[in-house]
Amino acid sequence: MKKWIYIGIGAIVVVIAIIIFGLSNLGPIIKQAVNSYGPEITKTELHVDDVGISIFSAEAKIKRFFLGNPAGFKTPSAMKVGSVLVNVDEKSLTSNPIVVDRIEVITPEITYEKIGQNDNFNAILKNITKTSDSEKRSKETSEKEGTGKKLIIRNFIVKDGKVNLDLSVYGIKDKQQISATLPNIHLKDIGKKKNGASPAEAFKEIFAALYGTITSPAVTDLLNKELSSRGVNLDSLGEDAIKKLGDTMGKEKGLDDIGKKVKGMFGN
């Protein structure tokens, strides 16, 4: 009887050791994947500083996520996040697709920069879409179709976020930044219908939802309310408007005069 008890205990120890050492290697794997593959998807600077692993909860904590802006935009970043929690189904790590139970993005700091009809998040989304479409075409013509790792993300959550508009970019000197609260986002079962999505496909779906929320009335109405006191709005922040607005500010014109000039440029 004791023999079987010892064998049972030994087996449990072996299983625990496998889980511990497997999860301890997960942090560097996630960090390397994000830092190497992320910029290829977005065509911008993208990196994380560190990834910590909680062995007992099988949860990864991505620390200091940074997403840069595409060329042509002036603000130093599009999004910064102090921590992102990732809970992976460890049993799926050796299978395809890999199942992620939960990704939780906590208090992201988003910097929205709009120039005419374009903005930084739209530009990044276009880059992600090109990467995703290119991957799709490559799979359709490749003999190794389906061999790449895929993902199913059961829950993707963004909460307690903030959207900032840097007014110094537009030549507005009296206040450097205005902000609006980002409504919480909860996406479910990303990639499930196709039995897994590529990282680019998953990122495309996530980023499209994020962009839709950033440009929703819940956010833009608050930003426009702040901008209206300066005689401008998000739609009037074009390149010519920025230049003329900055020149006018430099000459210390009044806000009412600035509003008339900007509105006149757009035929309003």
PDB file of C-alpha atoms in Angstrom:
ATOM      1  CA  MET A   1       0.000   0.000   0.000  1.00  0.00           C
ATOM      2  CA  LYS A   2       2.817   2.405   0.920  1.00  0.00           C
ATOM      3  CA  LYS A   3       4.501   1.653  -2.391  1.00  0.00           C
ATOM      4  CA  TRP A   4       1.477   2.903  -4.341  1.00  0.00           C
ATOM      5  CA  ILE A   5       1.247   5.982  -2.119  1.00  0.00           C
ATOM      6  CA  TYR A   6       4.882   6.836  -2.873  1.00  0.00           C
ATOM      7  CA  ILE A   7       4.344   6.263  -6.583  1.00  0.00           C
ATOM      8  CA  GLY A   8       1.275   8.516  -6.513  1.00  0.00           C
ATOM      9  CA  ILE A   9       3.126  11.246  -4.656  1.00  0.00           C
ATOM     10  CA  GLY A  10       6.029  10.953  -7.088  1.00  0.00           C
ATOM     11  CA  ALA A  11       3.706  11.328 -10.058  1.00  0.00           C
ATOM     12  CA  ILE A  12       2.119  14.439  -8.558  1.00  0.00           C
ATOM     13  CA  VAL A  13       5.554  15.976  -7.946  1.00  0.00           C
ATOM     14  CA  VAL A  14       6.540  15.313 -11.567  1.00  0.00           C
ATOM     15  CA  VAL A  15       3.331  16.920 -12.885  1.00  0.00           C
ATOM     16  CA  ILE A  16       3.816  19.971 -10.640  1.00  0.00           C
ATOM     17  CA  ALA A  17       7.426  20.295 -11.795  1.00  0.00           C
ATOM     18  CA  ILE A  18       6.367  20.182 -15.451  1.00  0.00           C
ATOM     19  CA  ILE A  19       3.739  22.884 -14.875  1.00  0.00           C
ATOM     20  CA  ILE A  20       6.140  25.094 -12.914  1.00  0.00           C
ATOM     21  CA  PHE A  21       9.004  24.898 -15.383  1.00  0.00           C
ATOM     22  CA  GLY A  22       6.666  25.153 -18.375  1.00  0.00           C
ATOM     23  CA  LEU A  23       5.017  28.316 -17.050  1.00  0.00           C
ATOM     24  CA  SER A  24       8.305  29.837 -15.938  1.00  0.00           C
ATOM     25  CA  ASN A  25       9.461  29.728 -19.564  1.00  0.00           C
ATOM     26  CA  LEU A  26       6.236  31.311 -20.771  1.00  0.00           C
ATOM     27  CA  GLY A  27       7.238  34.877 -19.778  1.00  0.00           C
ATOM     28  CA  PRO A  28      10.273  35.181 -22.074  1.00  0.00           C
ATOM     29  CA  ILE A  29       8.322  33.487 -24.878  1.00  0.00           C
ATOM     30  CA  ILE A  30       5.488  36.046 -24.667  1.00  0.00           C
ATOM     31  CA  LYS A  31       7.920  38.971 -24.420  1.00  0.00           C
ATOM     32  CA  GLN A  32       9.923  37.813 -27.431  1.00  0.00           C
ATOM     33  CA  ALA A  33       6.767  37.164 -29.461  1.00  0.00           C
ATOM     34  CA  VAL A  34       5.317  40.617 -28.719  1.00  0.00           C
ATOM     35  CA  ASN A  35       8.568  42.526 -29.274  1.00  0.00           C
ATOM     36  CA  SER A  36       9.541  40.733 -32.479  1.00  0.00           C
ATOM     37  CA  TYR A  37       6.203  40.059 -34.159  1.00  0.00           C
ATOM     38  CA  GLY A  38       4.249  43.097 -32.904  1.00  0.00           C
ATOM     39  CA  PRO A  39       6.124  45.736 -34.950  1.00  0.00           C
ATOM     40  CA  GLU A  40       5.742  43.573 -38.070  1.00  0.00           C
ATOM     41  CA  ILE A  41       1.967  43.713 -37.640  1.00  0.00           C
ATOM     42  CA  THR A  42       1.563  47.423 -36.840  1.00  0.00           C
ATOM     43  CA  LYS A  43       4.555  48.811 -38.815  1.00  0.00           C
ATOM     44  CA  THR A  44       5.266  51.016 -35.792  1.00  0.00           C
ATOM     45  CA  GLU A  45       7.366  50.797 -32.671  1.00  0.00           C
ATOM     46  CA  LEU A  46       5.799  48.263 -30.302  1.00  0.00           C
ATOM     47  CA  HIS A  47       7.377  46.678 -27.258  1.00  0.00           C
ATOM     48  CA  VAL A  48       6.881  45.501 -23.690  1.00  0.00           C
ATOM     49  CA  ASP A  49       9.455  45.842 -20.909  1.00  0.00           C
ATOM     50  CA  ASP A  50       8.831  42.595 -19.071  1.00  0.00           C
ATOM     51  CA  VAL A  51       6.450  39.677 -18.635  1.00  0.00           C
ATOM     52  CA  GLY A  52       5.914  38.200 -15.181  1.00  0.00           C
ATOM     53  CA  ILE A  53       4.321  34.803 -14.603  1.00  0.00           C
ATOM     54  CA  SER A  54       2.192  33.736 -11.658  1.00  0.00           C
ATOM     55  CA  ILE A  55       2.835  29.990 -11.428  1.00  0.00           C
ATOM     56  CA  PHE A  56      -0.161  29.203  -9.248  1.00  0.00           C
ATOM     57  CA  SER A  57      -2.742  31.146 -11.293  1.00  0.00           C
ATOM     58  CA  ALA A  58      -1.177  30.468 -14.743  1.00  0.00           C
ATOM     59  CA  GLU A  59      -1.454  34.190 -15.391  1.00  0.00           C
ATOM     60  CA  ALA A  60       1.041  36.386 -17.241  1.00  0.00           C
ATOM     61  CA  LYS A  61       1.416  40.078 -16.458  1.00  0.00           C
ATOM     62  CA  ILE A  62       2.758  42.130 -19.358  1.00  0.00           C
ATOM     63  CA  LYS A  63       4.432  45.245 -17.968  1.00  0.00           C
ATOM     64  CA  ARG A  64       4.698  48.619 -19.702  1.00  0.00           C
ATOM     65  CA  PHE A  65       3.213  48.011 -23.148  1.00  0.00           C
ATOM     66  CA  PHE A  66       4.147  50.744 -25.640  1.00  0.00           C
ATOM     67  CA  LEU A  67       2.642  51.365 -29.083  1.00  0.00           C
ATOM     68  CA  GLY A  68       4.287  54.055 -31.191  1.00  0.00           C
ATOM     69  CA  ASN A  69       2.832  56.202 -33.952  1.00  0.00           C
ATOM     70  CA  PRO A  70       3.259  55.805 -37.721  1.00  0.00           C
ATOM     71  CA  ALA A  71       5.453  58.244 -39.630  1.00  0.00           C
ATOM     72  CA  GLY A  72       3.904  61.688 -40.076  1.00  0.00           C
ATOM     73  CA  PHE A  73       2.403  61.967 -36.599  1.00  0.00           C
ATOM     74  CA  LYS A  74       4.001  64.147 -33.954  1.00  0.00           C
ATOM     75  CA  THR A  75       2.967  62.708 -30.604  1.00  0.00           C
ATOM     76  CA  PRO A  76       5.484  60.245 -29.099  1.00  0.00           C
ATOM     77  CA  SER A  77       3.046  57.363 -28.612  1.00  0.00           C
ATOM     78  CA  ALA A  78      -0.368  56.066 -29.617  1.00  0.00           C
ATOM     79  CA  MET A  79      -0.924  53.969 -26.498  1.00  0.00           C
ATOM     80  CA  LYS A  80       0.855  53.153 -23.266  1.00  0.00           C
ATOM     81  CA  VAL A  81      -0.364  50.554 -20.770  1.00  0.00           C
ATOM     82  CA  GLY A  82       1.128  49.914 -17.351  1.00  0.00           C
ATOM     83  CA  SER A  83      -0.001  46.291 -17.222  1.00  0.00           C
ATOM     84  CA  VAL A  84      -1.851  43.731 -19.331  1.00  0.00           C
ATOM     85  CA  LEU A  85      -3.039  40.522 -17.662  1.00  0.00           C
ATOM     86  CA  VAL A  86      -3.044  37.379 -19.807  1.00  0.00           C
ATOM     87  CA  ASN A  87      -4.539  34.111 -18.599  1.00  0.00           C
ATOM     88  CA  VAL A  88      -3.617  31.222 -20.899  1.00  0.00           C
ATOM     89  CA  ASP A  89      -5.097  27.736 -20.891  1.00  0.00           C
ATOM     90  CA  GLU A  90      -1.742  26.030 -20.255  1.00  0.00           C
ATOM     91  CA  LYS A  91      -3.045  22.717 -21.593  1.00  0.00           C
ATOM     92  CA  SER A  92      -3.381  24.314 -25.032  1.00  0.00           C
ATOM     93  CA  LEU A  93       0.225  25.564 -25.237  1.00  0.00           C
ATOM     94  CA  THR A  94       1.358  22.474 -27.112  1.00  0.00           C
ATOM     95  CA  SER A  95      -1.701  22.372 -29.368  1.00  0.00           C
ATOM     96  CA  ASN A  96      -3.100  24.495 -32.173  1.00  0.00           C
ATOM     97  CA  PRO A  97      -4.984  26.757 -31.622  1.00  0.00           C
ATOM     98  CA  ILE A  98      -3.636  28.147 -28.364  1.00  0.00           C
ATOM     99  CA  VAL A  99      -6.536  29.140 -26.114  1.00  0.00           C
ATOM    100  CA  VAL A 100      -6.298  32.377 -24.143  1.00  0.00           C
ATOM    101  CA  ASP A 101      -8.946  32.535 -21.446  1.00  0.00           C
ATOM    102  CA  ARG A 102      -8.596  36.246 -20.763  1.00  0.00           C
ATOM    103  CA  ILE A 103      -6.636  39.319 -21.784  1.00  0.00           C
ATOM    104  CA  GLU A 104      -7.283  42.363 -19.611  1.00  0.00           C
ATOM    105  CA  VAL A 105      -5.862  45.755 -20.594  1.00  0.00           C
ATOM    106  CA  ILE A 106      -5.903  47.975 -17.525  1.00  0.00           C
ATOM    107  CA  THR A 107      -5.965  51.813 -17.608  1.00  0.00           C
ATOM    108  CA  PRO A 108      -4.539  52.370 -21.089  1.00  0.00           C
ATOM    109  CA  GLU A 109      -3.316  55.902 -21.878  1.00  0.00           C
ATOM    110  CA  ILE A 110      -4.339  56.581 -25.478  1.00  0.00           C
ATOM    111  CA  THR A 111      -3.092  59.576 -27.432  1.00  0.00           C
ATOM    112  CA  TYR A 112      -5.394  60.368 -30.338  1.00  0.00           C
ATOM    113  CA  GLU A 113      -3.942  62.552 -33.076  1.00  0.00           C
ATOM    114  CA  LYS A 114      -6.158  63.702 -35.924  1.00  0.00           C
ATOM    115  CA  ILE A 115      -4.906  65.458 -39.056  1.00  0.00           C
ATOM    116  CA  GLY A 116      -7.659  66.296 -41.548  1.00  0.00           C
ATOM    117  CA  GLN A 117      -9.466  63.111 -42.548  1.00  0.00           C
ATOM    118  CA  ASN A 118      -6.749  60.843 -41.153  1.00  0.00           C
ATOM    119  CA  ASP A 119      -5.682  59.962 -37.634  1.00  0.00           C
ATOM    120  CA  ASN A 120      -2.990  57.856 -36.000  1.00  0.00           C
ATOM    121  CA  PHE A 121      -5.234  54.945 -35.026  1.00  0.00           C
ATOM    122  CA  ASN A 122      -6.762  54.724 -38.493  1.00  0.00           C
ATOM    123  CA  ALA A 123      -3.235  54.641 -39.951  1.00  0.00           C
ATOM    124  CA  ILE A 124      -2.206  51.828 -37.587  1.00  0.00           C
ATOM    125  CA  LEU A 125      -5.404  49.885 -38.344  1.00  0.00           C
ATOM    126  CA  LYS A 126      -4.638  50.117 -42.075  1.00  0.00           C
ATOM    127  CA  ASN A 127      -1.162  48.709 -41.411  1.00  0.00           C
ATOM    128  CA  ILE A 128      -2.604  45.833 -39.383  1.00  0.00           C
ATOM    129  CA  THR A 129      -5.180  45.119 -42.113  1.00  0.00           C
ATOM    130  CA  LYS A 130      -2.447  44.977 -44.768  1.00  0.00           C
ATOM    131  CA  THR A 131      -0.458  42.525 -42.651  1.00  0.00           C
ATOM    132  CA  SER A 132      -3.519  40.369 -42.016  1.00  0.00           C
ATOM    133  CA  ASP A 133      -4.540  40.349 -45.696  1.00  0.00           C
ATOM    134  CA  SER A 134      -0.976  39.552 -46.755  1.00  0.00           C
ATOM    135  CA  GLU A 135      -0.887  36.587 -44.353  1.00  0.00           C
ATOM    136  CA  LYS A 136      -4.203  35.366 -45.726  1.00  0.00           C
ATOM    137  CA  ARG A 137      -2.992  35.504 -49.344  1.00  0.00           C
ATOM    138  CA  SER A 138       0.224  33.758 -48.366  1.00  0.00           C
ATOM    139  CA  LYS A 139      -1.696  30.910 -46.719  1.00  0.00           C
ATOM    140  CA  GLU A 140      -3.943  30.502 -49.743  1.00  0.00           C
ATOM    141  CA  THR A 141      -0.927  29.938 -52.019  1.00  0.00           C
ATOM    142  CA  SER A 142       1.261  28.023 -49.587  1.00  0.00           C
ATOM    143  CA  GLU A 143       1.486  24.248 -49.447  1.00  0.00           C
ATOM    144  CA  LYS A 144       1.948  24.540 -45.688  1.00  0.00           C
ATOM    145  CA  GLU A 145      -1.399  26.200 -45.107  1.00  0.00           C
ATOM    146  CA  GLY A 146      -2.636  25.867 -41.545  1.00  0.00           C
ATOM    147  CA  THR A 147       0.763  25.066 -40.014  1.00  0.00           C
ATOM    148  CA  GLY A 148       1.110  28.463 -38.278  1.00  0.00           C
ATOM    149  CA  LYS A 149       0.075  28.922 -34.673  1.00  0.00           C
ATOM    150  CA  LYS A 150      -3.450  30.251 -34.197  1.00  0.00           C
ATOM    151  CA  LEU A 151      -5.277  31.807 -31.274  1.00  0.00           C
ATOM    152  CA  ILE A 152      -8.684  31.691 -29.672  1.00  0.00           C
ATOM    153  CA  ILE A 153      -9.221  34.514 -27.188  1.00  0.00           C
ATOM    154  CA  ARG A 154     -12.259  33.837 -25.027  1.00  0.00           C
ATOM    155  CA  ASN A 155     -12.353  37.259 -23.360  1.00  0.00           C
ATOM    156  CA  PHE A 156     -10.592  40.492 -24.318  1.00  0.00           C
ATOM    157  CA  ILE A 157     -11.239  43.374 -21.935  1.00  0.00           C
ATOM    158  CA  VAL A 158     -10.179  47.016 -21.908  1.00  0.00           C
ATOM    159  CA  LYS A 159     -11.156  48.988 -18.819  1.00  0.00           C
ATOM    160  CA  ASP A 160     -10.556  52.337 -17.128  1.00  0.00           C
ATOM    161  CA  GLY A 161      -8.932  53.834 -20.212  1.00  0.00           C
ATOM    162  CA  LYS A 162      -8.395  57.465 -21.144  1.00  0.00           C
ATOM    163  CA  VAL A 163      -8.149  59.181 -24.533  1.00  0.00           C
ATOM    164  CA  ASN A 164      -5.892  62.238 -24.680  1.00  0.00           C
ATOM    165  CA  LEU A 165      -5.642  64.918 -27.340  1.00  0.00           C
ATOM    166  CA  ASP A 166      -2.342  66.817 -27.301  1.00  0.00           C
ATOM    167  CA  LEU A 167      -3.257  70.411 -28.128  1.00  0.00           C
ATOM    168  CA  SER A 168       0.342  71.588 -28.523  1.00  0.00           C
ATOM    169  CA  VAL A 169       0.464  69.643 -31.816  1.00  0.00           C
ATOM    170  CA  TYR A 170      -2.186  72.026 -33.171  1.00  0.00           C
ATOM    171  CA  GLY A 171      -0.524  75.199 -31.922  1.00  0.00           C
ATOM    172  CA  ILE A 172      -2.930  75.698 -29.006  1.00  0.00           C
ATOM    173  CA  LYS A 173      -0.843  77.091 -26.155  1.00  0.00           C
ATOM    174  CA  ASP A 174      -3.294  77.800 -23.349  1.00  0.00           C
ATOM    175  CA  LYS A 175      -3.830  74.139 -22.424  1.00  0.00           C
ATOM    176  CA  GLN A 176      -1.500  71.297 -23.366  1.00  0.00           C
ATOM    177  CA  GLN A 177      -3.953  68.385 -23.254  1.00  0.00           C
ATOM    178  CA  ILE A 178      -7.630  67.501 -23.060  1.00  0.00           C
ATOM    179  CA  SER A 179      -8.980  64.068 -22.168  1.00  0.00           C
ATOM    180  CA  ALA A 180     -12.057  61.874 -22.379  1.00  0.00           C
ATOM    181  CA  THR A 181     -12.920  58.617 -20.662  1.00  0.00           C
ATOM    182  CA  LEU A 182     -12.705  55.540 -22.894  1.00  0.00           C
ATOM    183  CA  PRO A 183     -15.795  53.301 -22.516  1.00  0.00           C
ATOM    184  CA  ASN A 184     -14.955  49.780 -21.391  1.00  0.00           C
ATOM    185  CA  ILE A 185     -14.616  47.118 -24.108  1.00  0.00           C
ATOM    186  CA  HIS A 186     -15.365  43.388 -23.818  1.00  0.00           C
ATOM    187  CA  LEU A 187     -14.870  41.128 -26.844  1.00  0.00           C
ATOM    188  CA  LYS A 188     -15.641  37.427 -26.700  1.00  0.00           C
ATOM    189  CA  ASP A 189     -14.474  34.310 -28.573  1.00  0.00           C
ATOM    190  CA  ILE A 190     -12.056  35.958 -30.989  1.00  0.00           C
ATOM    191  CA  GLY A 191     -11.066  33.388 -33.606  1.00  0.00           C
ATOM    192  CA  LYS A 192     -13.480  30.734 -32.351  1.00  0.00           C
ATOM    193  CA  LYS A 193     -15.633  30.545 -35.506  1.00  0.00           C
ATOM    194  CA  LYS A 194     -12.601  29.696 -37.659  1.00  0.00           C
ATOM    195  CA  ASN A 195     -11.056  27.380 -35.072  1.00  0.00           C
ATOM    196  CA  GLY A 196      -8.349  29.924 -34.430  1.00  0.00           C
ATOM    197  CA  ALA A 197      -7.112  33.217 -35.843  1.00  0.00           C
ATOM    198  CA  SER A 198      -3.582  34.254 -36.703  1.00  0.00           C
ATOM    199  CA  PRO A 199      -2.042  36.874 -34.382  1.00  0.00           C
ATOM    200  CA  ALA A 200      -2.535  39.518 -37.107  1.00  0.00           C
ATOM    201  CA  GLU A 201      -6.185  38.548 -37.609  1.00  0.00           C
ATOM    202  CA  ALA A 202      -6.841  38.651 -33.855  1.00  0.00           C
ATOM    203  CA  PHE A 203      -5.055  41.984 -33.513  1.00  0.00           C
ATOM    204  CA  LYS A 204      -7.076  43.372 -36.427  1.00  0.00           C
ATOM    205  CA  GLU A 205     -10.379  42.478 -34.751  1.00  0.00           C
ATOM    206  CA  ILE A 206      -9.236  43.903 -31.415  1.00  0.00           C
ATOM    207  CA  PHE A 207      -7.830  47.104 -32.884  1.00  0.00           C
ATOM    208  CA  ALA A 208     -10.923  47.705 -35.036  1.00  0.00           C
ATOM    209  CA  ALA A 209     -13.074  47.521 -31.895  1.00  0.00           C
ATOM    210  CA  LEU A 210     -10.683  49.840 -30.045  1.00  0.00           C
ATOM    211  CA  TYR A 211     -10.670  52.341 -32.919  1.00  0.00           C
ATOM    212  CA  GLY A 212     -14.460  52.236 -33.133  1.00  0.00           C
ATOM    213  CA  THR A 213     -14.679  53.085 -29.434  1.00  0.00           C
ATOM    214  CA  ILE A 214     -12.099  55.889 -29.634  1.00  0.00           C
ATOM    215  CA  THR A 215     -14.007  57.540 -32.497  1.00  0.00           C
ATOM    216  CA  SER A 216     -17.454  56.927 -30.998  1.00  0.00           C
ATOM    217  CA  PRO A 217     -19.671  59.873 -29.926  1.00  0.00           C
ATOM    218  CA  ALA A 218     -19.055  58.875 -26.295  1.00  0.00           C
ATOM    219  CA  VAL A 219     -15.446  60.038 -26.743  1.00  0.00           C
ATOM    220  CA  THR A 220     -15.522  62.570 -29.591  1.00  0.00           C
ATOM    221  CA  ASP A 221     -18.412  64.563 -28.097  1.00  0.00           C
ATOM    222  CA  LEU A 222     -16.400  65.128 -24.917  1.00  0.00           C
ATOM    223  CA  LEU A 223     -13.299  66.153 -26.861  1.00  0.00           C
ATOM    224  CA  ASN A 224     -15.310  68.488 -29.108  1.00  0.00           C
ATOM    225  CA  LYS A 225     -16.918  70.073 -26.065  1.00  0.00           C
ATOM    226  CA  GLU A 226     -13.455  71.040 -24.834  1.00  0.00           C
ATOM    227  CA  LEU A 227     -12.331  72.153 -28.298  1.00  0.00           C
ATOM    228  CA  SER A 228     -15.417  74.303 -28.928  1.00  0.00           C
ATOM    229  CA  SER A 229     -14.236  76.894 -26.403  1.00  0.00           C
ATOM    230  CA  ARG A 230     -11.234  77.382 -28.672  1.00  0.00           C
ATOM    231  CA  GLY A 231     -13.334  77.785 -31.814  1.00  0.00           C
ATOM    232  CA  VAL A 232     -12.342  74.445 -33.366  1.00  0.00           C
ATOM    233  CA  ASN A 233     -13.473  70.815 -33.453  1.00  0.00           C
ATOM    234  CA  LEU A 234     -11.975  67.467 -34.421  1.00  0.00           C
ATOM    235  CA  ASP A 235     -13.141  67.773 -38.037  1.00  0.00           C
ATOM    236  CA  SER A 236     -11.369  71.100 -38.486  1.00  0.00           C
ATOM    237  CA  LEU A 237      -7.969  69.868 -37.387  1.00  0.00           C
ATOM    238  CA  GLY A 238      -6.499  69.662 -40.886  1.00  0.00           C
ATOM    239  CA  GLU A 239      -2.922  70.448 -41.831  1.00  0.00           C
ATOM    240  CA  ASP A 240      -3.761  73.927 -43.185  1.00  0.00           C
ATOM    241  CA  ALA A 241      -5.916  74.637 -40.148  1.00  0.00           C
ATOM    242  CA  ILE A 242      -3.100  73.603 -37.810  1.00  0.00           C
ATOM    243  CA  LYS A 243      -0.628  75.921 -39.526  1.00  0.00           C
ATOM    244  CA  LYS A 244      -2.939  78.911 -39.599  1.00  0.00           C
ATOM    245  CA  LEU A 245      -4.173  78.250 -36.082  1.00  0.00           C
ATOM    246  CA  GLY A 246      -0.602  78.105 -34.822  1.00  0.00           C
ATOM    247  CA  ASP A 247       0.338  81.316 -36.679  1.00  0.00           C
ATOM    248  CA  THR A 248      -2.691  83.105 -35.288  1.00  0.00           C
ATOM    249  CA  MET A 249      -1.940  81.933 -31.761  1.00  0.00           C
ATOM    250  CA  GLY A 250       1.607  83.183 -32.185  1.00  0.00           C
ATOM    251  CA  LYS A 251       0.255  86.647 -32.927  1.00  0.00           C
ATOM    252  CA  GLU A 252      -1.863  86.480 -29.751  1.00  0.00           C
ATOM    253  CA  LYS A 253      -5.213  86.790 -31.477  1.00  0.00           C
ATOM    254  CA  GLY A 254      -8.386  86.190 -29.479  1.00  0.00           C
ATOM    255  CA  LEU A 255     -10.170  82.852 -29.451  1.00  0.00           C
ATOM    256  CA  ASP A 256     -13.218  84.205 -31.252  1.00  0.00           C
ATOM    257  CA  ASP A 257     -11.083  85.423 -34.135  1.00  0.00           C
ATOM    258  CA  ILE A 258      -9.326  82.043 -34.332  1.00  0.00           C
ATOM    259  CA  GLY A 259     -12.663  80.254 -34.542  1.00  0.00           C
ATOM    260  CA  LYS A 260     -13.802  82.447 -37.428  1.00  0.00           C
ATOM    261  CA  LYS A 261     -10.583  81.871 -39.355  1.00  0.00           C
ATOM    262  CA  VAL A 262     -10.684  78.089 -38.954  1.00  0.00           C
ATOM    263  CA  LYS A 263     -14.370  77.815 -39.771  1.00  0.00           C
ATOM    264  CA  GLY A 264     -13.892  80.024 -42.837  1.00  0.00           C
ATOM    265  CA  MET A 265     -11.205  77.715 -44.155  1.00  0.00           C
ATOM    266  CA  PHE A 266     -13.699  74.855 -44.176  1.00  0.00           C
ATOM    267  CA  GLY A 267     -16.583  76.845 -45.618  1.00  0.00           C
ATOM    268  CA  ASN A 268     -18.630  76.832 -42.384  1.00  0.00           C
TER     269      ASN A 268
END
